[in-house]
Amino acid sequence: MAHKQLQDALAEAATHTRHGAVASYIPELAKQDPDRLGACVCLLDGTVLTAGDVDIPFTLQSISKIFTLILAICDRGTDYVFQRVGKEPTGDPFNSIVKLETIKPHKPLNPMINAGAIAVCDMIAGSSVEERLERIMNLLSRMTGMQDFRVNEEVYRSEKLTADRNRALAYFMKDSGVLTGDVEETLDLYFRHCAIEVTSREVAQLAVVLAADGKDLQTGVSIIPRDVARICKTFMVTCGMYNASGEFAIEAGIPAKSGVAGGIMATVPNRMGIGVYGPALDDKGNSIAGVRLLESLSEIWNLSIF
Ligand code: GLU
């Protein structure tokens, strides 16, 4: 019954892909097929439901911001992290530079926008970019039970070569003392972790761990401290869907984080994790069919947390 509902909702949502467009400011992302749509639902009891293109790999992009935040808080503690990055939503696009200078003291508004996530990458402990990236992949492995996460080298290089805007954000933050480490190394970590490949099946597995307050579903062992999982879910509600977060909170009411490759990681506390992939984006940068699908599922299954 639930499986059929998921498949029907996906078929309806798929009719919306033609109204969106794939991201092209990272040239390699423009090669994605805009008609793809896949969704996977992982329930807390281990049940997995799938529909559409669930095994197509895509890059995490901004969904990665949740995992770097988890590690930074675990490495440095909340006081250190939130002295350097704020907790407030922004009505601006994800890569906006404007508030970095106008807000005093200069710090990014939250860890879900690019400036905030670059600042968070600067806080990840490790003696090299490789070691720090390894720690991020290791967290993904512990959350999914999968060992073989990899960086899509083409997407990584494509972003690194065209990232003038992110470089501008990072150098401004170095100048104002938000970044303390080597700027190019921090950016390199940021680009690489944005290019980690996942499928919507894996994203659902990541999401369900957050839904279970950070616990491994099978063993009950804590992978992420409960209060850190709570902070992540709160940011997902207030800032996870770019400057459409308020609208999504009203229409779907599900903590969710979106990425420009077309992925959405949605977490329904104590119920399920949902991974969606649909690379055709709306004008705010969210998967157009993915948003539609999550809104439908929220209505059918009564998923809104509000
Ligand atoms: N790597 C992308 C960027 O920095 C991530 C943006 C996103 O997914 O929102 O532009």
CSV table of C-alpha atoms and ligand atoms in Angstrom, one decimal:
chain,number,residue,atom,x,y,z
A,1,MET,CA,0.0,0.0,0.0
A,2,ALA,CA,2.7,2.5,1.1
A,3,HIS,CA,4.9,1.4,-1.8
A,4,LYS,CA,2.1,1.9,-4.3
A,5,GLN,CA,1.5,5.4,-2.8
A,6,LEU,CA,5.1,6.3,-3.2
A,7,GLN,CA,5.2,5.1,-6.8
A,8,ASP,CA,2.0,7.0,-7.7
A,9,ALA,CA,3.3,10.2,-6.0
A,10,LEU,CA,6.6,9.8,-7.9
A,11,ALA,CA,4.8,9.4,-11.2
A,12,GLU,CA,2.8,12.5,-10.6
A,13,ALA,CA,5.9,14.5,-9.4
A,14,ALA,CA,7.8,13.4,-12.5
A,15,THR,CA,5.5,15.4,-14.7
A,16,HIS,CA,7.0,18.6,-13.1
A,17,THR,CA,10.7,17.9,-14.1
A,18,ARG,CA,10.2,19.7,-17.4
A,19,HIS,CA,9.5,23.0,-15.6
A,20,GLY,CA,12.9,22.9,-14.0
A,21,ALA,CA,16.5,23.1,-15.2
A,22,VAL,CA,19.8,21.4,-14.1
A,23,ALA,CA,22.4,23.5,-12.4
A,24,SER,CA,25.0,24.7,-14.9
A,25,TYR,CA,27.2,27.1,-12.9
A,26,ILE,CA,29.3,24.0,-12.1
A,27,PRO,CA,29.7,22.9,-15.7
A,28,GLU,CA,29.9,19.2,-15.0
A,29,LEU,CA,26.5,19.2,-13.3
A,30,ALA,CA,24.9,20.5,-16.5
A,31,LYS,CA,25.5,17.0,-18.0
A,32,GLN,CA,22.9,15.4,-15.7
A,33,ASP,CA,19.6,14.1,-17.3
A,34,PRO,CA,16.9,16.5,-16.1
A,35,ASP,CA,14.2,13.8,-16.4
A,36,ARG,CA,15.6,11.6,-13.7
A,37,LEU,CA,13.6,11.2,-10.6
A,38,GLY,CA,14.1,8.6,-7.8
A,39,ALA,CA,13.0,8.3,-4.2
A,40,CYS,CA,13.8,6.0,-1.4
A,41,VAL,CA,12.1,5.8,2.0
A,42,CYS,CA,13.7,4.1,5.0
A,43,LEU,CA,11.4,3.5,8.0
A,44,LEU,CA,12.7,3.2,11.5
A,45,ASP,CA,11.8,-0.5,11.5
A,46,GLY,CA,14.2,-1.1,8.6
A,47,THR,CA,11.5,-1.3,5.9
A,48,VAL,CA,12.8,0.2,2.6
A,49,LEU,CA,10.5,1.5,-0.1
A,50,THR,CA,11.8,2.7,-3.5
A,51,ALA,CA,10.5,4.3,-6.7
A,52,GLY,CA,12.2,5.5,-9.9
A,53,ASP,CA,15.9,6.1,-10.3
A,54,VAL,CA,17.1,5.2,-6.8
A,55,ASP,CA,20.5,3.8,-7.8
A,56,ILE,CA,21.7,6.7,-10.0
A,57,PRO,CA,24.8,8.3,-8.4
A,58,PHE,CA,24.8,12.0,-7.9
A,59,THR,CA,26.9,14.4,-5.8
A,60,LEU,CA,25.9,15.5,-2.3
A,61,GLN,CA,26.6,19.2,-2.9
A,62,SER,CA,24.9,21.1,-0.1
A,63,ILE,CA,23.5,18.0,1.6
A,64,SER,CA,27.2,17.6,2.8
A,65,LYS,CA,26.8,20.7,5.0
A,66,ILE,CA,24.9,18.6,7.6
A,67,PHE,CA,27.8,16.1,7.9
A,68,THR,CA,30.5,18.7,8.2
A,69,LEU,CA,28.4,20.5,10.9
A,70,ILE,CA,28.1,17.2,12.8
A,71,LEU,CA,31.9,16.7,12.8
A,72,ALA,CA,32.7,20.3,13.6
A,73,ILE,CA,30.4,20.3,16.6
A,74,CYS,CA,31.8,17.0,17.8
A,75,ASP,CA,35.4,18.2,17.3
A,76,ARG,CA,35.1,21.7,18.7
A,77,GLY,CA,31.8,21.9,20.7
A,78,THR,CA,28.8,24.2,20.1
A,79,ASP,CA,30.3,27.3,21.7
A,80,TYR,CA,33.3,27.4,19.4
A,81,VAL,CA,31.2,26.6,16.3
A,82,PHE,CA,28.5,29.1,16.9
A,83,GLN,CA,30.9,31.9,17.9
A,84,ARG,CA,32.0,31.8,14.3
A,85,VAL,CA,28.8,30.8,12.5
A,86,GLY,CA,25.3,32.1,13.2
A,87,LYS,CA,22.0,30.2,13.8
A,88,GLU,CA,19.7,32.5,11.8
A,89,PRO,CA,18.0,31.9,8.5
A,90,THR,CA,18.7,34.2,5.5
A,91,GLY,CA,16.4,35.3,2.8
A,92,ASP,CA,19.3,35.4,0.4
A,93,PRO,CA,20.5,32.8,-2.1
A,94,PHE,CA,22.9,30.1,-0.9
A,95,ASN,CA,26.1,31.7,-2.3
A,96,SER,CA,25.2,35.3,-1.3
A,97,ILE,CA,28.0,37.6,-0.2
A,98,VAL,CA,26.1,40.6,0.9
A,99,LYS,CA,25.4,40.0,4.6
A,100,LEU,CA,28.9,38.8,5.3
A,101,GLU,CA,30.1,42.4,5.3
A,102,THR,CA,27.0,44.2,6.6
A,103,ILE,CA,26.5,42.0,9.7
A,104,LYS,CA,28.7,42.8,12.7
A,105,PRO,CA,30.7,40.9,13.9
A,106,HIS,CA,31.3,39.5,10.4
A,107,LYS,CA,30.2,35.9,10.5
A,108,PRO,CA,28.1,33.8,8.2
A,109,LEU,CA,24.5,33.7,9.1
A,110,ASN,CA,24.2,29.9,9.4
A,111,PRO,CA,26.1,26.7,8.5
A,112,MET,CA,23.7,25.8,5.6
A,113,ILE,CA,24.8,28.6,3.3
A,114,ASN,CA,28.1,28.4,1.4
A,115,ALA,CA,29.9,30.9,3.6
A,116,GLY,CA,28.8,29.1,6.7
A,117,ALA,CA,29.7,25.7,5.4
A,118,ILE,CA,33.2,26.9,4.3
A,119,ALA,CA,33.7,28.2,7.8
A,120,VAL,CA,32.6,24.9,9.2
A,121,CYS,CA,35.0,23.0,6.9
A,122,ASP,CA,37.8,25.2,8.4
A,123,MET,CA,36.9,23.7,11.8
A,124,ILE,CA,37.1,20.0,10.9
A,125,ALA,CA,40.1,18.4,12.7
A,126,GLY,CA,42.8,16.5,10.8
A,127,SER,CA,46.4,17.0,9.7
A,128,SER,CA,45.7,17.1,6.0
A,129,VAL,CA,42.8,17.7,3.5
A,130,GLU,CA,42.8,13.9,2.8
A,131,GLU,CA,42.6,13.0,6.5
A,132,ARG,CA,39.7,15.5,7.1
A,133,LEU,CA,37.9,14.2,4.0
A,134,GLU,CA,38.4,10.6,5.2
A,135,ARG,CA,36.7,11.6,8.5
A,136,ILE,CA,33.7,12.9,6.7
A,137,MET,CA,33.5,9.7,4.5
A,138,ASN,CA,33.9,7.7,7.6
A,139,LEU,CA,30.9,9.3,9.2
A,140,LEU,CA,28.8,8.6,6.1
A,141,SER,CA,30.0,4.9,6.3
A,142,ARG,CA,29.0,4.6,9.9
A,143,MET,CA,25.6,6.1,9.2
A,144,THR,CA,24.9,3.8,6.2
A,145,GLY,CA,27.0,0.7,6.7
A,146,MET,CA,28.5,1.3,3.3
A,147,GLN,CA,32.3,1.4,2.9
A,148,ASP,CA,32.9,2.7,-0.6
A,149,PHE,CA,32.1,6.3,-0.7
A,150,ARG,CA,34.1,8.2,-3.4
A,151,VAL,CA,34.5,11.7,-4.7
A,152,ASN,CA,33.4,12.3,-8.3
A,153,GLU,CA,36.7,13.8,-9.6
A,154,GLU,CA,35.1,15.4,-12.6
A,155,VAL,CA,32.5,17.3,-10.6
A,156,TYR,CA,35.2,18.2,-8.0
A,157,ARG,CA,37.6,19.6,-10.6
A,158,SER,CA,34.8,21.4,-12.5
A,159,GLU,CA,33.7,23.2,-9.3
A,160,LYS,CA,37.3,24.0,-8.2
A,161,LEU,CA,38.0,25.6,-11.6
A,162,THR,CA,34.9,27.8,-11.6
A,163,ALA,CA,34.5,28.7,-7.9
A,164,ASP,CA,35.3,32.4,-7.9
A,165,ARG,CA,32.3,33.2,-5.8
A,166,ASN,CA,33.2,30.7,-3.1
A,167,ARG,CA,36.8,31.9,-3.2
A,168,ALA,CA,35.6,35.4,-2.6
A,169,LEU,CA,33.5,34.3,0.4
A,170,ALA,CA,36.4,32.4,1.8
A,171,TYR,CA,39.0,35.1,1.4
A,172,PHE,CA,36.7,37.7,2.9
A,173,MET,CA,36.2,35.4,5.9
A,174,LYS,CA,39.9,34.9,6.3
A,175,ASP,CA,40.4,38.7,6.3
A,176,SER,CA,37.8,39.1,9.0
A,177,GLY,CA,39.2,36.3,11.1
A,178,VAL,CA,36.3,33.8,10.7
A,179,LEU,CA,38.7,31.3,8.9
A,180,THR,CA,41.9,30.5,10.7
A,181,GLY,CA,43.4,27.8,8.5
A,182,ASP,CA,44.8,27.8,5.0
A,183,VAL,CA,42.1,29.2,2.7
A,184,GLU,CA,42.9,27.0,-0.4
A,185,GLU,CA,43.0,23.9,1.7
A,186,THR,CA,39.7,24.6,3.4
A,187,LEU,CA,38.2,25.3,-0.1
A,188,ASP,CA,39.7,22.1,-1.4
A,189,LEU,CA,38.0,20.1,1.4
A,190,TYR,CA,34.7,22.0,0.8
A,191,PHE,CA,34.8,21.2,-3.0
A,192,ARG,CA,35.7,17.6,-2.5
A,193,HIS,CA,33.1,16.8,0.1
A,194,CYS,CA,30.4,18.5,-2.1
A,195,ALA,CA,31.4,16.1,-4.8
A,196,ILE,CA,31.0,12.9,-2.7
A,197,GLU,CA,28.8,10.5,-4.7
A,198,VAL,CA,25.6,9.0,-3.3
A,199,THR,CA,22.3,7.5,-4.4
A,200,SER,CA,18.9,8.4,-3.1
A,201,ARG,CA,18.9,5.0,-1.4
A,202,GLU,CA,22.0,6.0,0.6
A,203,VAL,CA,20.6,9.5,1.3
A,204,ALA,CA,17.5,7.8,2.8
A,205,GLN,CA,19.8,5.8,5.1
A,206,LEU,CA,21.6,8.9,6.2
A,207,ALA,CA,18.3,10.6,6.8
A,208,VAL,CA,16.9,7.8,8.9
A,209,VAL,CA,19.8,8.0,11.4
A,210,LEU,CA,18.9,11.6,12.0
A,211,ALA,CA,15.3,10.6,12.3
A,212,ALA,CA,16.3,8.1,15.0
A,213,ASP,CA,18.1,10.8,17.0
A,214,GLY,CA,21.5,9.8,15.7
A,215,LYS,CA,21.2,6.1,16.6
A,216,ASP,CA,22.1,3.1,14.5
A,217,LEU,CA,18.8,1.4,13.6
A,218,GLN,CA,20.1,-2.1,14.1
A,219,THR,CA,22.2,-1.8,17.2
A,220,GLY,CA,20.7,1.2,18.9
A,221,VAL,CA,24.3,2.5,19.3
A,222,SER,CA,24.7,6.3,19.1
A,223,ILE,CA,26.5,7.4,15.9
A,224,ILE,CA,25.7,11.1,16.4
A,225,PRO,CA,25.0,12.7,19.8
A,226,ARG,CA,21.3,13.3,20.2
A,227,ASP,CA,21.7,17.0,20.7
A,228,VAL,CA,23.8,17.4,17.6
A,229,ALA,CA,21.2,15.5,15.6
A,230,ARG,CA,18.6,17.9,17.0
A,231,ILE,CA,20.6,20.9,15.9
A,232,CYS,CA,20.9,19.5,12.4
A,233,LYS,CA,17.2,18.8,12.1
A,234,THR,CA,16.4,22.3,13.3
A,235,PHE,CA,18.7,23.9,10.7
A,236,MET,CA,17.1,21.7,8.1
A,237,VAL,CA,13.7,23.3,8.9
A,238,THR,CA,14.9,26.9,9.2
A,239,CYS,CA,17.6,26.9,6.4
A,240,GLY,CA,17.7,23.6,4.6
A,241,MET,CA,15.8,24.4,1.4
A,242,TYR,CA,17.6,27.7,0.6
A,243,ASN,CA,15.5,30.8,0.5
A,244,ALA,CA,12.4,28.6,0.1
A,245,SER,CA,12.7,27.1,3.6
A,246,GLY,CA,9.7,28.9,5.0
A,247,GLU,CA,7.5,27.9,2.1
A,248,PHE,CA,8.6,24.3,2.3
A,249,ALA,CA,8.1,24.2,6.1
A,250,ILE,CA,4.5,25.3,5.5
A,251,GLU,CA,3.8,23.0,2.5
A,252,ALA,CA,5.6,19.9,3.6
A,253,GLY,CA,6.7,20.5,7.2
A,254,ILE,CA,9.6,18.1,7.0
A,255,PRO,CA,13.2,18.9,8.1
A,256,ALA,CA,15.1,18.6,4.8
A,257,LYS,CA,18.4,19.6,3.1
A,258,SER,CA,18.7,20.2,-0.5
A,259,GLY,CA,21.7,20.2,-2.9
A,260,VAL,CA,22.2,21.8,-6.3
A,261,ALA,CA,22.9,18.4,-8.0
A,262,GLY,CA,19.2,17.7,-7.3
A,263,GLY,CA,19.3,15.7,-4.1
A,264,ILE,CA,17.1,16.2,-1.1
A,265,MET,CA,17.6,14.5,2.3
A,266,ALA,CA,14.4,14.6,4.3
A,267,THR,CA,14.0,13.4,7.9
A,268,VAL,CA,10.8,12.8,9.6
A,269,PRO,CA,11.6,12.5,13.3
A,270,ASN,CA,11.0,9.1,14.8
A,271,ARG,CA,9.4,7.9,11.6
A,272,MET,CA,11.5,7.8,8.4
A,273,GLY,CA,14.3,9.1,6.3
A,274,ILE,CA,13.7,10.0,2.6
A,275,GLY,CA,16.2,10.4,-0.1
A,276,VAL,CA,15.2,12.1,-3.4
A,277,TYR,CA,17.1,12.7,-6.6
A,278,GLY,CA,15.7,14.9,-9.3
A,279,PRO,CA,18.3,17.2,-11.0
A,280,ALA,CA,15.9,19.6,-12.6
A,281,LEU,CA,15.8,22.5,-10.2
A,282,ASP,CA,13.4,25.4,-9.5
A,283,ASP,CA,14.5,29.0,-9.4
A,284,LYS,CA,15.6,28.7,-5.7
A,285,GLY,CA,17.9,25.7,-6.5
A,286,ASN,CA,15.7,22.9,-5.1
A,287,SER,CA,14.7,19.8,-7.1
A,288,ILE,CA,11.4,20.9,-8.6
A,289,ALA,CA,9.9,17.4,-8.7
A,290,GLY,CA,11.6,16.4,-5.4
A,291,VAL,CA,9.8,19.3,-3.6
A,292,ARG,CA,6.5,18.3,-5.3
A,293,LEU,CA,7.0,14.7,-4.2
A,294,LEU,CA,7.8,15.5,-0.6
A,295,GLU,CA,4.8,17.8,-0.4
A,296,SER,CA,2.6,15.0,-1.7
A,297,LEU,CA,4.0,12.4,0.6
A,298,SER,CA,3.6,14.8,3.5
A,299,GLU,CA,-0.1,15.1,2.7
A,300,ILE,CA,-0.7,11.4,2.1
A,301,TRP,CA,1.2,10.1,5.1
A,302,ASN,CA,0.7,13.1,7.4
A,303,LEU,CA,4.4,13.8,7.8
A,304,SER,CA,4.4,17.4,8.9
A,305,ILE,CA,6.0,17.9,12.2
A,306,PHE,CA,3.9,21.0,12.9
B,1,GLU,N1,29.2,23.0,-4.2
B,1,GLU,C1,28.1,23.9,-4.4
B,1,GLU,C2,28.5,25.3,-4.2
B,1,GLU,O1,29.3,25.7,-3.4
B,1,GLU,C3,27.1,23.5,-3.3
B,1,GLU,C4,25.9,24.4,-3.4
B,1,GLU,C5,24.6,23.8,-3.1
B,1,GLU,O2,24.4,22.6,-3.3
B,1,GLU,O3,23.7,24.5,-2.6
B,1,GLU,O4,28.1,26.2,-5.0
